[in-house]
GROMACS .gro file of N, CA and C in nm:
model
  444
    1UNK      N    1  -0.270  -0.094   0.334
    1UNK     CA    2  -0.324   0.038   0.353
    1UNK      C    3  -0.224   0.140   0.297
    2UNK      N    4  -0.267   0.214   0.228
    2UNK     CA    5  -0.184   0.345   0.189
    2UNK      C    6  -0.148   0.414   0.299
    3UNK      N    7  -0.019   0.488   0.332
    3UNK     CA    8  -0.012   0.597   0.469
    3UNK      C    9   0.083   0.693   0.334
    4UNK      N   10   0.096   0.784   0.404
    4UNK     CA   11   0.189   0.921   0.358
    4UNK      C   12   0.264   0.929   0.459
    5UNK      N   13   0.411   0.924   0.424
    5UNK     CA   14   0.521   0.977   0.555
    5UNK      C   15   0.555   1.113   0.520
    6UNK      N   16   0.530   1.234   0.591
    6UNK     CA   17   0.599   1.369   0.575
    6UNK      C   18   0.729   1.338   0.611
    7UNK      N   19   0.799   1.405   0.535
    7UNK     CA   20   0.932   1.475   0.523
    7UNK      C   21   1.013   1.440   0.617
    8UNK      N   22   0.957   1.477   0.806
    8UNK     CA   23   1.021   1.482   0.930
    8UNK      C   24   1.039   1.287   0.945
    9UNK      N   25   0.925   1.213   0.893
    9UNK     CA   26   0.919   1.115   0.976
    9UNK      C   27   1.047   1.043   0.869
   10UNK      N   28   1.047   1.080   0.748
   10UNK     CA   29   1.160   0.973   0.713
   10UNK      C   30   1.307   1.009   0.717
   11UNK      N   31   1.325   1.161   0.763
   11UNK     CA   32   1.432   1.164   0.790
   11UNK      C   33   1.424   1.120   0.944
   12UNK      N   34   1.359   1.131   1.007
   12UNK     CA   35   1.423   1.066   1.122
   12UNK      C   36   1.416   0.872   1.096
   13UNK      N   37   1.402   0.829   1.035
   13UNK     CA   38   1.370   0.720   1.007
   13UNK      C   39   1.567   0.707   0.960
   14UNK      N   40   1.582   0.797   0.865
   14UNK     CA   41   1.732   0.781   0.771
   14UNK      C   42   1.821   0.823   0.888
   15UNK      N   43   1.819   0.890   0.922
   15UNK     CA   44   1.925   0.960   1.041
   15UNK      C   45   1.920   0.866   1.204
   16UNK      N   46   1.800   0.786   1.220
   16UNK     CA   47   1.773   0.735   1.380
   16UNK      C   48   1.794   0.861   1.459
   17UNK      N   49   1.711   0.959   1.443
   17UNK     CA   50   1.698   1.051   1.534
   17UNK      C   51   1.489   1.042   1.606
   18UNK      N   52   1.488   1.119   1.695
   18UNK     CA   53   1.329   1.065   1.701
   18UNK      C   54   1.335   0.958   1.810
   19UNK      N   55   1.254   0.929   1.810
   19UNK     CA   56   1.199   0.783   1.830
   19UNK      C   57   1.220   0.678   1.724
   20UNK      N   58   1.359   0.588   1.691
   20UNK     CA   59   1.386   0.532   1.579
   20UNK      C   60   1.295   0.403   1.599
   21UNK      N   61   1.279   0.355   1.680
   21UNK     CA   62   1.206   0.194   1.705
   21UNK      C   63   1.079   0.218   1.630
   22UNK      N   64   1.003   0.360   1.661
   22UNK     CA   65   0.876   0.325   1.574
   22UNK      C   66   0.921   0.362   1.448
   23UNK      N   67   0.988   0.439   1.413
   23UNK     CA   68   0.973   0.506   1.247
   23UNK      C   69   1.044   0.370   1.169
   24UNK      N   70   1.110   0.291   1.248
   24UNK     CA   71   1.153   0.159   1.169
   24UNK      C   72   1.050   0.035   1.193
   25UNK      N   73   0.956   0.074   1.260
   25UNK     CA   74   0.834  -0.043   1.250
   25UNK      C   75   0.740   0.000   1.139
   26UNK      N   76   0.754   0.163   1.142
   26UNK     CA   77   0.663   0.166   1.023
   26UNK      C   78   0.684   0.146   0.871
   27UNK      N   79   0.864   0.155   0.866
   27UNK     CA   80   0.906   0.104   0.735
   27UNK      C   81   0.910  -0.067   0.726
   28UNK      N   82   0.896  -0.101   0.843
   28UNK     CA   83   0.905  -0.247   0.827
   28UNK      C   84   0.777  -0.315   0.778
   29UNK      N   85   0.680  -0.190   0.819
   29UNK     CA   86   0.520  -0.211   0.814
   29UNK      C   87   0.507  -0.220   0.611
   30UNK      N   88   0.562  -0.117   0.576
   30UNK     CA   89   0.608  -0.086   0.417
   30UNK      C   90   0.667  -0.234   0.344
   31UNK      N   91   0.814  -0.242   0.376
   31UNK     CA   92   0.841  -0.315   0.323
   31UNK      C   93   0.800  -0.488   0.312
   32UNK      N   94   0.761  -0.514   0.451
   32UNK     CA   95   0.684  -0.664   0.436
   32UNK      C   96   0.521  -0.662   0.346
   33UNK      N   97   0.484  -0.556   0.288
   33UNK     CA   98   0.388  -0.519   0.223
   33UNK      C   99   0.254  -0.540   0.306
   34UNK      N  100   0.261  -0.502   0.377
   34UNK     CA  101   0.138  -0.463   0.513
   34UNK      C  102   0.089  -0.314   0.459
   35UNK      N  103   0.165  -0.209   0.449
   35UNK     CA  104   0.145  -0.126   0.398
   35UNK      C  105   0.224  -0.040   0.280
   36UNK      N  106   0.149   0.046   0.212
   36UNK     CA  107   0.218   0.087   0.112
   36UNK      C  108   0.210   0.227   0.117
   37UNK      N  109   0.356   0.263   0.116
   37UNK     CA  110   0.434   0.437   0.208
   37UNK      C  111   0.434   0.465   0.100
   38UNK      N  112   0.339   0.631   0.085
   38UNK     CA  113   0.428   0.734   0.010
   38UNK      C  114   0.480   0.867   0.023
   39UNK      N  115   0.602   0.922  -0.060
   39UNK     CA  116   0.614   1.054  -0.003
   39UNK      C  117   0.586   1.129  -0.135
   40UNK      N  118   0.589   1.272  -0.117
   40UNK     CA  119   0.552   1.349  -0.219
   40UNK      C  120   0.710   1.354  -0.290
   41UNK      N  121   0.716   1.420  -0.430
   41UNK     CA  122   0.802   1.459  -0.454
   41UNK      C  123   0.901   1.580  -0.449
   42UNK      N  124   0.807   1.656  -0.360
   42UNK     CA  125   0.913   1.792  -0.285
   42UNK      C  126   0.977   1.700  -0.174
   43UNK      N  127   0.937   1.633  -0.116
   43UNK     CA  128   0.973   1.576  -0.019
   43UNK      C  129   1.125   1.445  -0.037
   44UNK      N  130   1.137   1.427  -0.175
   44UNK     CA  131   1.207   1.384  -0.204
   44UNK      C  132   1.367   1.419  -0.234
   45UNK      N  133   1.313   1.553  -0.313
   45UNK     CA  134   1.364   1.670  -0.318
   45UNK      C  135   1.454   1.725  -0.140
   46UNK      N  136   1.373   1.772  -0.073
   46UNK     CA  137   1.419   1.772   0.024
   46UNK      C  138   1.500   1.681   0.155
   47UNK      N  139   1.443   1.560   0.130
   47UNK     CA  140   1.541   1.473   0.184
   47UNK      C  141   1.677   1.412   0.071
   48UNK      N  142   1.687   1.444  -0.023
   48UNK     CA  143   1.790   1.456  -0.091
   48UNK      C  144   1.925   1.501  -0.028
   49UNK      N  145   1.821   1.686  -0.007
   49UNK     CA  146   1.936   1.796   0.061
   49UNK      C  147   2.010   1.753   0.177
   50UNK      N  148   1.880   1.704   0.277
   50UNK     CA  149   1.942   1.742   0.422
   50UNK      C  150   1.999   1.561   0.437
   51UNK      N  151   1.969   1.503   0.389
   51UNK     CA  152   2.054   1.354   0.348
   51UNK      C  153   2.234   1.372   0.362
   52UNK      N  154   2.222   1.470   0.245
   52UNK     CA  155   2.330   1.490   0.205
   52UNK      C  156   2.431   1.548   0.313
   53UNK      N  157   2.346   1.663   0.371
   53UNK     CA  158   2.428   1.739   0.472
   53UNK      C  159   2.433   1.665   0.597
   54UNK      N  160   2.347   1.568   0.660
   54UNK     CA  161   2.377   1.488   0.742
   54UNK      C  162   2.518   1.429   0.709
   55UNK      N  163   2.520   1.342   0.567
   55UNK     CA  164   2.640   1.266   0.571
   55UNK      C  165   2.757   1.353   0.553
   56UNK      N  166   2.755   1.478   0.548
   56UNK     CA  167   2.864   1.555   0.521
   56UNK      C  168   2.944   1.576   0.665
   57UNK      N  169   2.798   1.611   0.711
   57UNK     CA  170   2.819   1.629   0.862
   57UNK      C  171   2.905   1.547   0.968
   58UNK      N  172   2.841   1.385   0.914
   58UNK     CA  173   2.934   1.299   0.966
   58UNK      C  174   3.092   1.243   0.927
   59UNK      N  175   3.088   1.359   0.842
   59UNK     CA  176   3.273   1.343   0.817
   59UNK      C  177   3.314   1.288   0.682
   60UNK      N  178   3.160   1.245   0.583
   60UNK     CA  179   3.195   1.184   0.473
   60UNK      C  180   3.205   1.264   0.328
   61UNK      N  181   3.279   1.262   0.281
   61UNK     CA  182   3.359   1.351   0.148
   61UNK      C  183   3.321   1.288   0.016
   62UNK      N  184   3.328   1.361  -0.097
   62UNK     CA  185   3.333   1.322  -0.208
   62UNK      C  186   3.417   1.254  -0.282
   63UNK      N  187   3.438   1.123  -0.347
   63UNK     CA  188   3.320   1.052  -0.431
   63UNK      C  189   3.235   0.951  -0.293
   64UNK      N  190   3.275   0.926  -0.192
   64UNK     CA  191   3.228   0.845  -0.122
   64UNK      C  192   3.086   0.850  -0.092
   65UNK      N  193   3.043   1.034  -0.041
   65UNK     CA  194   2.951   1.074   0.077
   65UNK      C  195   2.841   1.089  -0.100
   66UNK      N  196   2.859   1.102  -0.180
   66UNK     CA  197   2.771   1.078  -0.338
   66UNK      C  198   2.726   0.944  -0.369
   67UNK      N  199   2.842   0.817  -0.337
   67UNK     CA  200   2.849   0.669  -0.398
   67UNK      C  201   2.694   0.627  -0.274
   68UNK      N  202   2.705   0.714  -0.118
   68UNK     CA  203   2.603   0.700  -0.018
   68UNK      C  204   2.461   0.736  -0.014
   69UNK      N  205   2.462   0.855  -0.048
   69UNK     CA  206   2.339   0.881  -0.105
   69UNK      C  207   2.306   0.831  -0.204
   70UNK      N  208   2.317   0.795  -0.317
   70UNK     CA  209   2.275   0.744  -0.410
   70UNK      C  210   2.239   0.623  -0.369
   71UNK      N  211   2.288   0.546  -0.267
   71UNK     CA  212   2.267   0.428  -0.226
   71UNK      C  213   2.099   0.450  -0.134
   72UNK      N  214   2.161   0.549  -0.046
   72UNK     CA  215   2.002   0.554   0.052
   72UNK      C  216   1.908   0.572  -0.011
   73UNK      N  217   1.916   0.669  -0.122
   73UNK     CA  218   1.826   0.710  -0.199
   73UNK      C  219   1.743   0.621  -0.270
   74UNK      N  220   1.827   0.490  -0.362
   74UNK     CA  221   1.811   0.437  -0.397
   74UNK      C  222   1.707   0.325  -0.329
   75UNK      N  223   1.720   0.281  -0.243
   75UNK     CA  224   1.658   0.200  -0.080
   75UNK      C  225   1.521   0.276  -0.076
   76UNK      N  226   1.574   0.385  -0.054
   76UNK     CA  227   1.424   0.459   0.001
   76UNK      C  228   1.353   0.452  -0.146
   77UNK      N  229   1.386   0.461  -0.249
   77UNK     CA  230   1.257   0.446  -0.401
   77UNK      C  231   1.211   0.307  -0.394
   78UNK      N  232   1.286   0.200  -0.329
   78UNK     CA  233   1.278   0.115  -0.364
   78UNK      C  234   1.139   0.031  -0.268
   79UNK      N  235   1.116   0.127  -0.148
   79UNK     CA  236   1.033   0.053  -0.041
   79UNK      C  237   0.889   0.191  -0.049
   80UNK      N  238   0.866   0.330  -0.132
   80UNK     CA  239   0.810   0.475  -0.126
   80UNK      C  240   0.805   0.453  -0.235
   81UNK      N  241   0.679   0.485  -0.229
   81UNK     CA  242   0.597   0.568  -0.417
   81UNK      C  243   0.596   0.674  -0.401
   82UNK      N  244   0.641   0.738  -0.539
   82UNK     CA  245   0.605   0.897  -0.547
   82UNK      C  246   0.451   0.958  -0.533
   83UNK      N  247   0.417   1.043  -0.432
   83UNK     CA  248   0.292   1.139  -0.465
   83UNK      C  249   0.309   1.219  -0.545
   84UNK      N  250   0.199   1.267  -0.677
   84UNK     CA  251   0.198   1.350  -0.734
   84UNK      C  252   0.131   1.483  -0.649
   85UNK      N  253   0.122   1.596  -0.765
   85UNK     CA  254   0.054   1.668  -0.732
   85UNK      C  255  -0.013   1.745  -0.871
   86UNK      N  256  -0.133   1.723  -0.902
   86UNK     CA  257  -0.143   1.814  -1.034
   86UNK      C  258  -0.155   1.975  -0.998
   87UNK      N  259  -0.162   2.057  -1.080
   87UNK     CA  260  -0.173   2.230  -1.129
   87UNK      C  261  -0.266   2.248  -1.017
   88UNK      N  262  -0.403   2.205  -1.011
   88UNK     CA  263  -0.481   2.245  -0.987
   88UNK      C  264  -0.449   2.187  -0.816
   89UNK      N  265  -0.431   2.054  -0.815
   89UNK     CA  266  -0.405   2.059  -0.625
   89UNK      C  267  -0.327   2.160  -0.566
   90UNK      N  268  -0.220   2.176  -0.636
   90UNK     CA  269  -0.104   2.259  -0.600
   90UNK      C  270  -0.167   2.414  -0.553
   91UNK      N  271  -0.303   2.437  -0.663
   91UNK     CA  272  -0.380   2.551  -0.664
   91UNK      C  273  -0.409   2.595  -0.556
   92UNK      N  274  -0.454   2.435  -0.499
   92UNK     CA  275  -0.564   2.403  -0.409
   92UNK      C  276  -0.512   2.431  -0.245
   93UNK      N  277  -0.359   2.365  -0.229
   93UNK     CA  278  -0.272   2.421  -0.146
   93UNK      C  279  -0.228   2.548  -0.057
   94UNK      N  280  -0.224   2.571  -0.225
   94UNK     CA  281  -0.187   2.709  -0.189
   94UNK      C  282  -0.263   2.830  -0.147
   95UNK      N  283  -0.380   2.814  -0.127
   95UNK     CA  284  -0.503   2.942  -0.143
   95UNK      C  285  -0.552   2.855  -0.026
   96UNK      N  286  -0.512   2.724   0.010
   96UNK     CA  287  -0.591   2.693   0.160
   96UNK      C  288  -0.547   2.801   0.287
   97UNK      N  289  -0.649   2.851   0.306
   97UNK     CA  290  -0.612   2.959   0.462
   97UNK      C  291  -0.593   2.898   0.587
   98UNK      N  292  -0.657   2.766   0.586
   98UNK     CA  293  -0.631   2.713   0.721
   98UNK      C  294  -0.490   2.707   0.725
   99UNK      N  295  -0.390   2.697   0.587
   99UNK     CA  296  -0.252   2.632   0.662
   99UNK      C  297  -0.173   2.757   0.669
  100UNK      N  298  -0.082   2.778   0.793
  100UNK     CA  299   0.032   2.879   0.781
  100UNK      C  300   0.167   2.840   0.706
  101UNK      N  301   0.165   2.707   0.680
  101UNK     CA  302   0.287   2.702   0.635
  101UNK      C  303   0.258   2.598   0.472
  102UNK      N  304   0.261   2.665   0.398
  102UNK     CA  305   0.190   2.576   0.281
  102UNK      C  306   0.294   2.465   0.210
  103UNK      N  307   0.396   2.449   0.255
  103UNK     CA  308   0.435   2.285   0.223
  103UNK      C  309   0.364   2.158   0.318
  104UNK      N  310   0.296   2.163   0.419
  104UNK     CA  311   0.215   2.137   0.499
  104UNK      C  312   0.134   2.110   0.386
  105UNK      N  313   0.065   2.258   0.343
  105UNK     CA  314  -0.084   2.202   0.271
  105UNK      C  315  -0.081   2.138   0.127
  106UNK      N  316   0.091   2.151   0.072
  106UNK     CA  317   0.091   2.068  -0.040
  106UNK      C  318   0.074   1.923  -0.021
  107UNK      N  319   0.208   1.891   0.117
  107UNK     CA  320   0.150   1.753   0.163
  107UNK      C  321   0.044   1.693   0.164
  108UNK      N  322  -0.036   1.745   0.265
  108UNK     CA  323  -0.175   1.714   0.242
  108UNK      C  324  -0.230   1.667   0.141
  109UNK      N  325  -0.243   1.783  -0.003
  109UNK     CA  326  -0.285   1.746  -0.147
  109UNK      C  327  -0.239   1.654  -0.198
  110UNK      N  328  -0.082   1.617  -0.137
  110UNK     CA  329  -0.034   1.501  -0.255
  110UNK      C  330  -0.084   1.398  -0.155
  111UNK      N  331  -0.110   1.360  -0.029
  111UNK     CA  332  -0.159   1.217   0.032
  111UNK      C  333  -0.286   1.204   0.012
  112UNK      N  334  -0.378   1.333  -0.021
  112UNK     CA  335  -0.504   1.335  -0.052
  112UNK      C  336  -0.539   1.248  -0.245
  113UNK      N  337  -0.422   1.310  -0.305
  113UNK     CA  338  -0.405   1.284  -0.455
  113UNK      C  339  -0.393   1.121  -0.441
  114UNK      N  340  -0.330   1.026  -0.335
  114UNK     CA  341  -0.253   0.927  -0.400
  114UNK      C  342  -0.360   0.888  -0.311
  115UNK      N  343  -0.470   0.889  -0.204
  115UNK     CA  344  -0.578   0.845  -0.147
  115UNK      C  345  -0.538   0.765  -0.038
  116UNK      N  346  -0.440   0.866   0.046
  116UNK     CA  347  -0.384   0.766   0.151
  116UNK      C  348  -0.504   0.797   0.273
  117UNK      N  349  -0.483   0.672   0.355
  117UNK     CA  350  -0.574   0.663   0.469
  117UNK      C  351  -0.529   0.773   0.578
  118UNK      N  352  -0.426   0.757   0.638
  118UNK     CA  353  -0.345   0.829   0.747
  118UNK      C  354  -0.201   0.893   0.680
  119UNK      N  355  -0.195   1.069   0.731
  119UNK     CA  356  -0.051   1.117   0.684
  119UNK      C  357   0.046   1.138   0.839
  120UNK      N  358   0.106   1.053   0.840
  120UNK     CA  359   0.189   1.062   0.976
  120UNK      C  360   0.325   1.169   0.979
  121UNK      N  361   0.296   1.177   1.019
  121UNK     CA  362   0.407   1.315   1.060
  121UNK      C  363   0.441   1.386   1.198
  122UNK      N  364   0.587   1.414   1.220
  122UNK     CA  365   0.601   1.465   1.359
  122UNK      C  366   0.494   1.622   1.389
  123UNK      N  367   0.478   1.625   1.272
  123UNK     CA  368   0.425   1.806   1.333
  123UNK      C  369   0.313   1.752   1.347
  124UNK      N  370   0.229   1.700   1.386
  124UNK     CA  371   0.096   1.710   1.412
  124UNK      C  372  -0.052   1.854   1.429
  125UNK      N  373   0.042   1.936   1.498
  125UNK     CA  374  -0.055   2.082   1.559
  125UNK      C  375   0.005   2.171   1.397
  126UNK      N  376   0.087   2.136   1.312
  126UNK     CA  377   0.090   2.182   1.165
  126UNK      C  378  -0.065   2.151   1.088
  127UNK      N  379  -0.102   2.009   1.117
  127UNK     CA  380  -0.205   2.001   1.021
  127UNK      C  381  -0.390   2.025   1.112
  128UNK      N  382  -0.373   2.068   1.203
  128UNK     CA  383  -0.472   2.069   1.310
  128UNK      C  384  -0.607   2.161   1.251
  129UNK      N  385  -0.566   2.269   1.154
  129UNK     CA  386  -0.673   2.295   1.079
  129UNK      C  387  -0.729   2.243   0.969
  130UNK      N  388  -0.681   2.155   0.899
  130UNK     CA  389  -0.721   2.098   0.825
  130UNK      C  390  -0.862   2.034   0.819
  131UNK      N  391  -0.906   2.011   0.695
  131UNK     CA  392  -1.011   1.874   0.750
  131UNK      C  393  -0.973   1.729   0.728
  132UNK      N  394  -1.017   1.702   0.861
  132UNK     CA  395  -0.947   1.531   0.878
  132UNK      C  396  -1.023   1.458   0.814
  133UNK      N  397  -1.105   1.486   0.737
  133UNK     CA  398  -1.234   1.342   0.743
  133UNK      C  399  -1.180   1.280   0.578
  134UNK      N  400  -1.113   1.347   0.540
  134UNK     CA  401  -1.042   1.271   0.405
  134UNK      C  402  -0.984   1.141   0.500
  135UNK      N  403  -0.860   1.253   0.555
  135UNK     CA  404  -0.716   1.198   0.568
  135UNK      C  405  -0.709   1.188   0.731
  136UNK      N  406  -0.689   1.073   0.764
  136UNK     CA  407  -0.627   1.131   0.949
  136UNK      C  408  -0.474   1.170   0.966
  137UNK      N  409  -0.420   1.237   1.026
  137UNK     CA  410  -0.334   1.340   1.018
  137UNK      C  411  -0.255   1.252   1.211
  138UNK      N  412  -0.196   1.165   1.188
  138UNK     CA  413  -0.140   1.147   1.325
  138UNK      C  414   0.023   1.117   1.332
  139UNK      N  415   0.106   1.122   1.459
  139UNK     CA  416   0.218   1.086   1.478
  139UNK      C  417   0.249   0.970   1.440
  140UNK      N  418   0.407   0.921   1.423
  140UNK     CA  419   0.441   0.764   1.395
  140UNK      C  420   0.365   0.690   1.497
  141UNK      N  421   0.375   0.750   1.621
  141UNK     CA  422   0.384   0.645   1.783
  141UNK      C  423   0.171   0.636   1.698
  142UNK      N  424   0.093   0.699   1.715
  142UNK     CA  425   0.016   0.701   1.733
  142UNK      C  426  -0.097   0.640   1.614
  143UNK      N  427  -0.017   0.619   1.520
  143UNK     CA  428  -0.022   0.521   1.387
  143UNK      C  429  -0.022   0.403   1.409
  144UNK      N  430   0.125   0.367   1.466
  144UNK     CA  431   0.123   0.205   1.538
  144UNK      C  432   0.026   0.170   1.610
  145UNK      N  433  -0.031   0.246   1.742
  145UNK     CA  434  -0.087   0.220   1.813
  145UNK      C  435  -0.242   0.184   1.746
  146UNK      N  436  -0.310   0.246   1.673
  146UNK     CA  437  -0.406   0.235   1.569
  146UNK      C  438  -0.394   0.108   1.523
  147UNK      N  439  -0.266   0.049   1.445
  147UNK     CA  440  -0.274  -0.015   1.364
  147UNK      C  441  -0.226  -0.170   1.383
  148UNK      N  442  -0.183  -0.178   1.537
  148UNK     CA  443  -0.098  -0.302   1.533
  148UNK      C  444  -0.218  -0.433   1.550
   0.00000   0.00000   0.00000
């Protein structure tokens, strides 16, 4: 099954913040090829950043806290497909009124683009206007529970 992980669920997945037991059942769900995870590429983008500043955070310096990321990074391409997004989704995003916060509604477009079943994500009441009947829009915990 295709799923989409937003942004929140794989950094808490990289960091073990959250609820780590499920966000690592659902990569486990990924990598034994049960299912096939993707994230967008802002999202990549952004866990890049705060990747980085986590490991900074934890005390690690340059060339080391670089030789690390490149490593996680590397891991995470290796188990996540990129979502695109063409001109026109991006269009599509952006002029949606239901969303207040429109990286939300790009998400959306790119799990909608790559034809995922479920986009799991901690914000849940983020995507609550949406329409679900593409995409179901639920938590990690509540994904598993669906799916085991």
């Amino acid at each position: 099954m295709r799923i989409f992980l937003d942004t929140n669920v794989v950094m808490d997945y990289l960091t073990s913040r959250g609820d780590e037991a499920t966000t690592d059942k659902i990569f486990e769900t990924i990598d034994n090829g049960e299912n096939t995870g993707f994230i967008s590429v802002g999202s990549y983008y952004t866990i890049t950043y705060l990747t980085e500043r986590f490991l900074k955070n934890k005390g690690y310096d340059n060339p080391e806290r670089l030789t690390l990321l490149r490593d996680i990074l590397s891991t995470l391409l290796s188990s996540l497909e990129i979502a695109g997004c063409t001109r026109e989704e991006l269009l599509l995003g952006t002029n949606d009124t239901q969303f207040k916060d429109l990286e939300d509604s790009y998400q959306l477009q790119a799990a909608n683009a790559s034809s995922c079943v479920y986009l799991i994500t901690g914000n849940v009441k983020d995507f609550q206007s949406s329409d679900s009947t593409a995409i179901e829009v639920v938590t990690p915990a509540e994904f598993l529970r669906r799916n085991q």
